[in-house]
Short mmCIF file of C-alpha atoms in Angstrom, two decimals:
data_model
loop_
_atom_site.label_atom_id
_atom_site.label_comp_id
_atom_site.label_asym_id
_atom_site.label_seq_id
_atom_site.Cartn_x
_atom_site.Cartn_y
_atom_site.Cartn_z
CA UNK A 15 -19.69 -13.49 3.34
CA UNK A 16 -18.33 -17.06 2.54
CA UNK A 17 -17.85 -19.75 4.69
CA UNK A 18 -14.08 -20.76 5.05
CA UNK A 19 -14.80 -23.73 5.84
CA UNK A 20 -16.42 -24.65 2.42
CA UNK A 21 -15.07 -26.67 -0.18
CA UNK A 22 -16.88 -25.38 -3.17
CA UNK A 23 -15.10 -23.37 -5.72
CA UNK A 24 -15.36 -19.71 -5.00
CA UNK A 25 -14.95 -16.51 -7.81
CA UNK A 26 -13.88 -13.00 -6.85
CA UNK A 27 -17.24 -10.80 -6.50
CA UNK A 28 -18.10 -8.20 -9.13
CA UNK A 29 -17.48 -4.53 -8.74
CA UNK A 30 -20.02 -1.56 -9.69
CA UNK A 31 -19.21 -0.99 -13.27
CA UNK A 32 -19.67 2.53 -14.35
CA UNK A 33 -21.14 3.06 -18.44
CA UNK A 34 -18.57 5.81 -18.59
CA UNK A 35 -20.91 8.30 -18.87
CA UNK A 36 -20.40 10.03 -14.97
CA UNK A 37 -19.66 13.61 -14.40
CA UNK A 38 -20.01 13.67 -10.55
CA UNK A 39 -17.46 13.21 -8.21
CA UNK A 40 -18.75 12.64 -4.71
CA UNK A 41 -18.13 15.28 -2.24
CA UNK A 42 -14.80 14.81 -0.16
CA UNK A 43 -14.58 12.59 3.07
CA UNK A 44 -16.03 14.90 6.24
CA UNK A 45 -13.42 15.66 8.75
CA UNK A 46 -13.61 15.55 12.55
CA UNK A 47 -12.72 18.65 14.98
CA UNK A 48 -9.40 17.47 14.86
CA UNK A 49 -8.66 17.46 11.25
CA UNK A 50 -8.34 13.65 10.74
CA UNK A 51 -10.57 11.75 8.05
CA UNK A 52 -13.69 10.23 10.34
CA UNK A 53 -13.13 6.55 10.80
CA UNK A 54 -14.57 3.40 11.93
CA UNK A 55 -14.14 1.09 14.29
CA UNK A 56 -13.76 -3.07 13.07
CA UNK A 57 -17.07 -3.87 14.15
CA UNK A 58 -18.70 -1.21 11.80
CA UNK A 59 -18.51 -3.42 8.91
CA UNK A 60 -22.02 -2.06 6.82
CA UNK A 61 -21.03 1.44 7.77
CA UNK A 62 -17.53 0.75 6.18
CA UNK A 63 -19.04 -0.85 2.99
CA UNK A 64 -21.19 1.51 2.96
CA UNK A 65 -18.98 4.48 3.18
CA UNK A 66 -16.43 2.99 1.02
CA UNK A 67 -18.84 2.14 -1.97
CA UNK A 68 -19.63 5.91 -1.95
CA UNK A 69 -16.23 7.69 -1.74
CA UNK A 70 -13.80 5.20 -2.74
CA UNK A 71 -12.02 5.32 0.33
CA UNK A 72 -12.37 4.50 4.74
CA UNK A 73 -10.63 4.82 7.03
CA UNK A 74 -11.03 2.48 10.58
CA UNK A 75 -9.52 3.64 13.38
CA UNK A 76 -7.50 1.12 16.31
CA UNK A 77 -6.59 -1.48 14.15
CA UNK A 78 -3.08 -1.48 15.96
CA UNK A 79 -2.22 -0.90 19.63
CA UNK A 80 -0.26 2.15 20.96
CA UNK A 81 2.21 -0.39 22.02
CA UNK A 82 2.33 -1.85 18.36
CA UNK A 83 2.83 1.68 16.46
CA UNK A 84 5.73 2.24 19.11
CA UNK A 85 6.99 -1.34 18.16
CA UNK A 86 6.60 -0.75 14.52
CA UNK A 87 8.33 2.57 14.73
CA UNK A 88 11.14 1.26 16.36
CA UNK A 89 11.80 -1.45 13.87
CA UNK A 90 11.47 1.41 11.21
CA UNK A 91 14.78 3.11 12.71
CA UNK A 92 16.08 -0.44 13.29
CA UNK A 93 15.63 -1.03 9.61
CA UNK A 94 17.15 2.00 8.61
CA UNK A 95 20.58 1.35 10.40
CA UNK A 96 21.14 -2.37 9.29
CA UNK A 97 20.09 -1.79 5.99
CA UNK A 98 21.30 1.90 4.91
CA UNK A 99 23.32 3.23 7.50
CA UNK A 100 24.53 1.83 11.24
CA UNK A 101 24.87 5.89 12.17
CA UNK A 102 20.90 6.66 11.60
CA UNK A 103 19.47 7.72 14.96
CA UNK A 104 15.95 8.19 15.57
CA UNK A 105 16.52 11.32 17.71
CA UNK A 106 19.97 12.73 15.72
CA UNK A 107 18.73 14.73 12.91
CA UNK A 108 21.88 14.95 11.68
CA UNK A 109 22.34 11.59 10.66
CA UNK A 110 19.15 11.97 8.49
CA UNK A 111 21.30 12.31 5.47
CA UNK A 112 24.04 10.28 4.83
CA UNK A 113 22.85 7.07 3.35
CA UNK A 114 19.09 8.00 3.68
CA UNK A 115 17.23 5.53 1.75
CA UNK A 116 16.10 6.03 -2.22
CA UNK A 117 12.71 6.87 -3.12
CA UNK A 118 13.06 9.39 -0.15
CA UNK A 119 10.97 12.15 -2.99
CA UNK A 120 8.18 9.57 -2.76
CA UNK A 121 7.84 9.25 0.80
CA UNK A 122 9.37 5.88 0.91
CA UNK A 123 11.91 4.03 2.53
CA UNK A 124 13.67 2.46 -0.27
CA UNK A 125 12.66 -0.75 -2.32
CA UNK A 126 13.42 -3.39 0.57
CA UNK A 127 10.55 -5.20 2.09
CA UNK A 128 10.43 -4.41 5.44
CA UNK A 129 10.43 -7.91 7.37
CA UNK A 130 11.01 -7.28 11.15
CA UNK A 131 9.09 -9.09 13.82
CA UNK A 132 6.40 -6.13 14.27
CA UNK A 133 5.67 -5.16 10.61
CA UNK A 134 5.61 -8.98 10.22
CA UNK A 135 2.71 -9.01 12.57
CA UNK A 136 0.74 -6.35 11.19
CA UNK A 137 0.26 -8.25 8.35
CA UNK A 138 -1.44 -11.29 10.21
CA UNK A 139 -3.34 -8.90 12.62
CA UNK A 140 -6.76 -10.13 12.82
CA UNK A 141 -8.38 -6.37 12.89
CA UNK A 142 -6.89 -5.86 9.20
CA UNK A 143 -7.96 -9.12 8.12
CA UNK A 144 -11.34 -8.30 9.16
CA UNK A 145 -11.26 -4.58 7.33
CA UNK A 146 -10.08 -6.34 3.97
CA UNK A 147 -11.97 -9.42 4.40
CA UNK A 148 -15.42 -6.96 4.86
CA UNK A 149 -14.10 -4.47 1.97
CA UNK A 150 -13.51 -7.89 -0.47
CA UNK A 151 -16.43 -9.73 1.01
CA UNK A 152 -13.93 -13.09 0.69
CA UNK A 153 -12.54 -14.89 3.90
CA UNK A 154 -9.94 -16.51 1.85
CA UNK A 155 -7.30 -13.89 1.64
CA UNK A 156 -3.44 -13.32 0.94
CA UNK A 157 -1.49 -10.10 1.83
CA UNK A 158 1.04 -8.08 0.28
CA UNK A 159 4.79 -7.88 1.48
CA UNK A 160 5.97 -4.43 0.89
CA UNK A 161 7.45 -1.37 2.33
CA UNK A 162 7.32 1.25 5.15
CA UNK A 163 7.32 4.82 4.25
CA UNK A 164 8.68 7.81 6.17
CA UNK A 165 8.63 11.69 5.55
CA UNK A 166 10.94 13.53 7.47
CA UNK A 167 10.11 16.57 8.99
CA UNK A 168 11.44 19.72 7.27
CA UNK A 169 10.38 23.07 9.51
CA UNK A 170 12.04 24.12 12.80
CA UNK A 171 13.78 20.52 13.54
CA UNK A 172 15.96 21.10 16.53
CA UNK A 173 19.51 19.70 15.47
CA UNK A 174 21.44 18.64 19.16
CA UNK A 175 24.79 18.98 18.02
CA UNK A 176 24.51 23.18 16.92
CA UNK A 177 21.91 23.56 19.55
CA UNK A 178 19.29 25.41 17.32
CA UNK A 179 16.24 24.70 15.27
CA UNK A 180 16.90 24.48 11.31
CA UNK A 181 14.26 23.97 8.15
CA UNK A 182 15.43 21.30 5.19
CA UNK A 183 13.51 22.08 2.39
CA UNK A 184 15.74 19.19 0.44
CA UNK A 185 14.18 16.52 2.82
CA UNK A 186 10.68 17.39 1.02
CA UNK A 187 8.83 15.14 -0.91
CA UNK A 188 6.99 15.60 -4.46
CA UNK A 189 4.34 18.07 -4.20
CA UNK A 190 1.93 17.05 -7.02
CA UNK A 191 2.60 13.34 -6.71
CA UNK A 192 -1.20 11.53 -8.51
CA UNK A 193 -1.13 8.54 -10.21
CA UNK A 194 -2.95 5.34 -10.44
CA UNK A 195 -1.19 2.05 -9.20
CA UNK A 196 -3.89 0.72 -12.17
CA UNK A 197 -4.21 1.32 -16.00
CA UNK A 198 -7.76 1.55 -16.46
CA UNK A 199 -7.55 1.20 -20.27
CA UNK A 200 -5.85 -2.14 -19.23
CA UNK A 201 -7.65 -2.65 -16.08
CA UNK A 202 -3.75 -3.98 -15.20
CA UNK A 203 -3.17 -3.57 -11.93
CA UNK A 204 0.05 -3.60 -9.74
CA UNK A 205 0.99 -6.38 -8.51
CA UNK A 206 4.17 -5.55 -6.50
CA UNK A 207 4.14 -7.37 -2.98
CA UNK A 208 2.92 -10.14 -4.38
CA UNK A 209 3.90 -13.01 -6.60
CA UNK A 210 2.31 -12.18 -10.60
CA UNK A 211 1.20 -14.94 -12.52
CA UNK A 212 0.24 -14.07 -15.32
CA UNK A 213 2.01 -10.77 -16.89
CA UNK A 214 5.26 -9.80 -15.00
CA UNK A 215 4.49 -6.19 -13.71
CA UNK A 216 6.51 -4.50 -16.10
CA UNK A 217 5.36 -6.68 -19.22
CA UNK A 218 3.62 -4.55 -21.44
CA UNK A 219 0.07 -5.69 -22.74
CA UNK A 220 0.22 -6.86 -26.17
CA UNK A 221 -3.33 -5.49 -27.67
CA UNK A 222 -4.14 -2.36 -25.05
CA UNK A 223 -6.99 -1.44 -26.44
CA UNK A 224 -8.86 -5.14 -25.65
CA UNK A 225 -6.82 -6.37 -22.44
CA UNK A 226 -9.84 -5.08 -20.77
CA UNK A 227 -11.99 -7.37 -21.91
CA UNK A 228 -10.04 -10.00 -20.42
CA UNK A 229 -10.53 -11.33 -16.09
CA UNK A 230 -7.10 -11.77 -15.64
CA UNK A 231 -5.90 -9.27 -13.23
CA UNK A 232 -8.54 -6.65 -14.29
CA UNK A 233 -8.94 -4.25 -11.93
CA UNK A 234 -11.56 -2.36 -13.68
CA UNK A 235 -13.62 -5.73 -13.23
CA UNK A 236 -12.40 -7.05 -10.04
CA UNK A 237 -11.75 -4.79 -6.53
CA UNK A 238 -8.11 -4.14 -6.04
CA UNK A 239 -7.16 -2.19 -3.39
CA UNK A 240 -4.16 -0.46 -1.53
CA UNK A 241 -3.76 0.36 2.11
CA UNK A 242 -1.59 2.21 4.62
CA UNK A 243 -1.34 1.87 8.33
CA UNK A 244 -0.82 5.21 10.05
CA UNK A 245 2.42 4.11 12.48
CA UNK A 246 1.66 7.41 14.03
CA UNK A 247 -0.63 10.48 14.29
CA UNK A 248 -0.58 11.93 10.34
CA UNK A 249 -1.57 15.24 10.71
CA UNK A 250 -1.88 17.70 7.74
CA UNK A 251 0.85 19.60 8.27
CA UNK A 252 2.98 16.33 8.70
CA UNK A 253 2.58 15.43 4.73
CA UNK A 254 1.12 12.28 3.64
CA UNK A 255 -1.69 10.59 1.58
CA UNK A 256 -3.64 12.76 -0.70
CA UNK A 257 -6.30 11.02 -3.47
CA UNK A 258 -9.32 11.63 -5.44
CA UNK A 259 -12.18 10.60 -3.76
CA UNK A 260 -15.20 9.17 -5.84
CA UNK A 261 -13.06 8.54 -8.68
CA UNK A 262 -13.95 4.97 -9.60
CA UNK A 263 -17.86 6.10 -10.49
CA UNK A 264 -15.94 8.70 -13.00
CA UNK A 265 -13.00 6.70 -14.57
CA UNK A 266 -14.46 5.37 -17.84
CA UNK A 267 -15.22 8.76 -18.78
CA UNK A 268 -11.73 9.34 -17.64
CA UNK A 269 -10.50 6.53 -19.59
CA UNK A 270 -12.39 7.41 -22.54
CA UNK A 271 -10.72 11.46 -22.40
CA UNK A 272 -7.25 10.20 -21.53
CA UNK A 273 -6.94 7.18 -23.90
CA UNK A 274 -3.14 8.20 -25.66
CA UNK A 275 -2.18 8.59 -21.73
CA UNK A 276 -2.73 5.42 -21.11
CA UNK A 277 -1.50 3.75 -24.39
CA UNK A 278 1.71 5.59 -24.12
CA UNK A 279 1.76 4.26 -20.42
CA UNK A 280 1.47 0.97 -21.38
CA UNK A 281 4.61 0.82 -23.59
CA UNK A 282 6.22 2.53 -20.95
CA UNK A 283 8.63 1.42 -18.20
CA UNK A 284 5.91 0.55 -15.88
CA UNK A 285 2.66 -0.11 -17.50
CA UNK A 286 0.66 -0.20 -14.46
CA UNK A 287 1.09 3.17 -13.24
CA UNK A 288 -0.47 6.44 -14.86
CA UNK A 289 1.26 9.44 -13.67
CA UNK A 290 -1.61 12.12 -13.92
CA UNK A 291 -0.87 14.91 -15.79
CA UNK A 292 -0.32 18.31 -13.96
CA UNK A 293 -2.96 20.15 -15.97
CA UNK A 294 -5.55 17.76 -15.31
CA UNK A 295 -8.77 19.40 -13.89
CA UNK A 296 -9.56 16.09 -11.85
CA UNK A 297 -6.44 17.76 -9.99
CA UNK A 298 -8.65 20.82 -8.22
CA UNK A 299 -10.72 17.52 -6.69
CA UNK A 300 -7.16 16.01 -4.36
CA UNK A 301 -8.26 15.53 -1.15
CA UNK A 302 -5.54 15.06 1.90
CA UNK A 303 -6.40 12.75 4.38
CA UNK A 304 -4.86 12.77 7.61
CA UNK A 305 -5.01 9.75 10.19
CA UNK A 306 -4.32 9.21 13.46
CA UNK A 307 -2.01 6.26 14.86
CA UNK A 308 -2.77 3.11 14.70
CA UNK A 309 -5.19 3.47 11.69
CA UNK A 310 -5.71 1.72 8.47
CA UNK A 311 -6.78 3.87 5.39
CA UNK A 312 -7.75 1.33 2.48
CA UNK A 313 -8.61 2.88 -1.16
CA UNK A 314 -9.90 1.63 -4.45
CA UNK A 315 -6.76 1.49 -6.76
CA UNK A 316 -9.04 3.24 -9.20
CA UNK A 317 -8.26 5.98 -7.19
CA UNK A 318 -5.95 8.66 -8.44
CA UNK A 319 -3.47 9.03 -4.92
CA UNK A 320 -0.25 9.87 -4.00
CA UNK A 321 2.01 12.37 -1.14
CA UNK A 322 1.80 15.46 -0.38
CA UNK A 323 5.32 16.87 1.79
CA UNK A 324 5.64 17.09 4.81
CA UNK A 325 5.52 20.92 6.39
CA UNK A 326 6.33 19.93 10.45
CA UNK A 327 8.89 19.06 12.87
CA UNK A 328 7.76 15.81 12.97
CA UNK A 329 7.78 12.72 11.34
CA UNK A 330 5.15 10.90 9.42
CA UNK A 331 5.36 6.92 9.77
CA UNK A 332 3.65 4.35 7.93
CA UNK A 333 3.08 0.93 6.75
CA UNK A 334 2.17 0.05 3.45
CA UNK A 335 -0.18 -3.19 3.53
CA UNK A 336 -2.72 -4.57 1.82
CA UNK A 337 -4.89 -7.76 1.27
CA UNK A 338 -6.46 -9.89 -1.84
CA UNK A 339 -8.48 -12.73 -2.12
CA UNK A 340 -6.79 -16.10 -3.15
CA UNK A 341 -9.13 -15.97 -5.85
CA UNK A 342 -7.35 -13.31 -7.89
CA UNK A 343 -5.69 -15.26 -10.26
CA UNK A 344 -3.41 -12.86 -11.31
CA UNK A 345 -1.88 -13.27 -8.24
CA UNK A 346 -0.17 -15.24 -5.38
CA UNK A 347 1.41 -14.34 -2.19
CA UNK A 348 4.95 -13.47 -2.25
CA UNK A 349 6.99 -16.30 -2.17
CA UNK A 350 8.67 -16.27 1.12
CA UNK A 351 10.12 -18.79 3.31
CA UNK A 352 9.97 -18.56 6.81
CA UNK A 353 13.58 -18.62 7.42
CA UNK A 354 12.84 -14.97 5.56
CA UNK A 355 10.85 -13.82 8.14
CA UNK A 356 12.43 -13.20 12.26
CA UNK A 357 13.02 -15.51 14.40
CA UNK A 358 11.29 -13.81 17.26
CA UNK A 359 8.22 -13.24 14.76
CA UNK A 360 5.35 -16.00 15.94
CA UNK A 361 2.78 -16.88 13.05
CA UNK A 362 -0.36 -17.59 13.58
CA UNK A 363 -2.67 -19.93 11.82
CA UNK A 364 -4.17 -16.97 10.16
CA UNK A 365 -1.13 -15.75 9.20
CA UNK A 366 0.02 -18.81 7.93
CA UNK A 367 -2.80 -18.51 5.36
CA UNK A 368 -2.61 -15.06 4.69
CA UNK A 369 1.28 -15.51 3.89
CA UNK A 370 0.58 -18.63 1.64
CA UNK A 371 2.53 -21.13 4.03
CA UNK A 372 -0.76 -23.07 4.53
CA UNK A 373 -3.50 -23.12 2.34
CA UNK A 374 -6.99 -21.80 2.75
CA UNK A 375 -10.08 -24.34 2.71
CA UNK A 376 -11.78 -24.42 -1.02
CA UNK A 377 -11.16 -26.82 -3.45
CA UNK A 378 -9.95 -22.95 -5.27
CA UNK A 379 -7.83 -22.20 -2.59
CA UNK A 380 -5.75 -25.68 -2.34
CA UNK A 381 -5.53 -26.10 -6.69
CA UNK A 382 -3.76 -22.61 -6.08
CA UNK A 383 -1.73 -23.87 -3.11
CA UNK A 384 -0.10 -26.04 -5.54
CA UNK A 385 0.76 -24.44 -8.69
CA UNK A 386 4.05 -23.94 -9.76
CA UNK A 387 5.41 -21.05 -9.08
CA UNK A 388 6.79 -18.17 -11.23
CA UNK A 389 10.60 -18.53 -11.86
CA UNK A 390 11.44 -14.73 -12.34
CA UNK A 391 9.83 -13.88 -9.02
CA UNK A 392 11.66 -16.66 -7.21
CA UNK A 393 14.56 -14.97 -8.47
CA UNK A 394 13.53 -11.69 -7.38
CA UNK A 395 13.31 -13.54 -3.99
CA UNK A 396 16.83 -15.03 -3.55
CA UNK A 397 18.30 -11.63 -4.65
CA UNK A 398 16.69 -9.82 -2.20
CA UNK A 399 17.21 -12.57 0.33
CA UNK A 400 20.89 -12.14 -0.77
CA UNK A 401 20.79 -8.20 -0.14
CA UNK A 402 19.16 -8.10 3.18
CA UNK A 403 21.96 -11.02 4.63
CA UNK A 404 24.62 -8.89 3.01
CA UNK A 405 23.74 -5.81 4.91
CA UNK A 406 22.69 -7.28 7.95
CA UNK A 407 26.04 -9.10 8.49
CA UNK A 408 28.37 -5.59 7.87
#
């Protein structure tokens, strides 16, 4: 890996390129007796590689506390009562309703980014840092500032004020949610969480069936990838992540099969994600992937993924996170001031980097420090600044 301290130039590393010409998939992740996805620990950092390179996918296990999930989850209900509705009570099922949060079908907590003094920490945790920096084989890196995601349970949820048990089919997600967060006839990938430099995220490409020839944000060139942090245990039953493991040694054959699909998806509203058709055969190779608490599960965003619902009486919790190199240049982080972030929230020098208050090292790294940043996203910002005062002061 590179030294941080350096000040030569540094590029993003290359990715294994497939010729298009694969018809394997490789066989699902292995379970253990539990039912979770087998995991790592931070210091396995070959094994990870290793295990990644092959299925697309790891997961590392105790990359958070107990006593951080319990802090994360609290901020989660927290969130949901100053910025949806004040009635929302962690243990009143009832007030699950009323004012629940869109994107609720996606297993999402609406489009806010969640910035409370927990979640804010997770993304400067020095365990993650190490996952992505090991997975992107760069020390210089910049993280995402996104969302949490919830799935409420739906089967035999005890409701105090009728004194029974009760199913709510309605509070179910989407059942064949698989898409790609990348077009890989664009190799455009998203870029939501962070600040995008070149295209904006919805900008169509002009000539779709070239962009790929191009470095800027090319994610069929360059490793992106996408992460959750399990808040608690995700068991099966509880809904969650599902994807297609092994997918990025098959996608240019993909690609090649499903080249309208992506054309059409590029003049679309969002020309970044493919929504995978529901008679697609890669569909019969899905794989769910349960996690326990306090995990981080980090894909290849050539990946197929999405949710499956949730089937229990009890909740799935997560964090949505994830980590690029400063090197990216279709990218920067978000741009955040720290009067955005709590009060009671303490950054360290690591996150200081990793949120792009201080920059990294390389002679890369500080030219990037300084460029001028992109006005639509700014505006983004002081909306959204604007929204979460608003409801915070009702």
């Amino acid at each position: 890996m590179g030294n941080s301290e350096s000040n030569t130039e540094i590029k993003p590393s290359n990715i294994n390129i497939s010729d298009g010409n694969d018809e394997i998939f490789q066989p699902d992740l292995p379970v253990d007796s539990d039912g979770f996805i087998i995991s790592f620990t931070v210091e396995q950092q070959d094994e990870i590689l290793a295990f990644f390179e092959k299925h697309g996918a790891v997961v590392v296990s105790n990359v958070l506390t107990d006593e951080q999930c319990q802090r994360s989850v609290d901020e989660v209900w927290l969130f949901l009562r100053e910025m949806f509705n004040e009635e929302i009570e962690a243990d009143k099922p009832e007030s699950w309703s009323n004012g629940w949060p869109s994107f609720s079908k996606f297993g999402i907590l609406g489009n806010q980014r969640w910035l409370y003094p927990q979640a804010c920490d997770n993304r400067q945790n020095v365990n993650i840092y190490q996952v992505f920096r090991t997975l992107l084989g760069e020390d210089e890196l910049i993280v995402n500032i996104t969302r949490a995601g919830l799935m409420r349970p739906t089967k035999n949820i005890y409701f105090p004020s009728i004194d029974r048990t009760e199913d709510r089919d309605e509070w179910k997600t989407m059942s064949e949610w698989l898409h790609l967060d990348m077009n890989p006839l664009t190799g455009r990938a998203t870029t939501f969480g962070f600040e995008s430099v070149a295209e904006s995220h919805f900008d169509s490409s002009s000539d779709p069936l070239t962009a790929q020839t191009k470095p800027t944000n090319n994610g069929m060139l360059r490793r992106k990838l996408q992460g959750i942090l399990a808040l608690v245990d995700c068991r099966e039953e509880d809904g969650g992540f599902h994807a297609v493991p092994g997918f990025q040694h098959f996608i240019q054959t993909w690609t090649k099969q499903n080249q309208q699909l992506c054309i059409d998806t590029n003049k679309g509203g969002d020309p970044t994600t493919v929504q995978i058709p529901n008679d697609d055969p890669i569909r019969q190779h899905i794989q769910r992937m349960p996690i326990r608490k306090g995990s981080l599960l980090i894909w290849d965003s050539r990946l197929p993924h999405g949710n499956f619902p949730n089937n229990s009486n009890r909740m799935r919790i997560v964090q949505y996170l994830h980590m690029a190199p400063v090197a990216d240049e279709a990218i920067r982080s978000y741009p955040l001031t720290k009067k955005d972030l709590p009060l009671t929230f303490h950054l360290t020098d690591l996150g200081e980097k990793l949120y792009g208050f201080k920059s990294w090292k390389s002679l890369l790294a500080k030219k990037r420090f300084h460029e001028e940043r992109n006005p639509r996203v700014l505006e983004t910002v002081n909306y959204e600044r604007q929204v979460r005062n608003t409801m915070k002061s009702r």
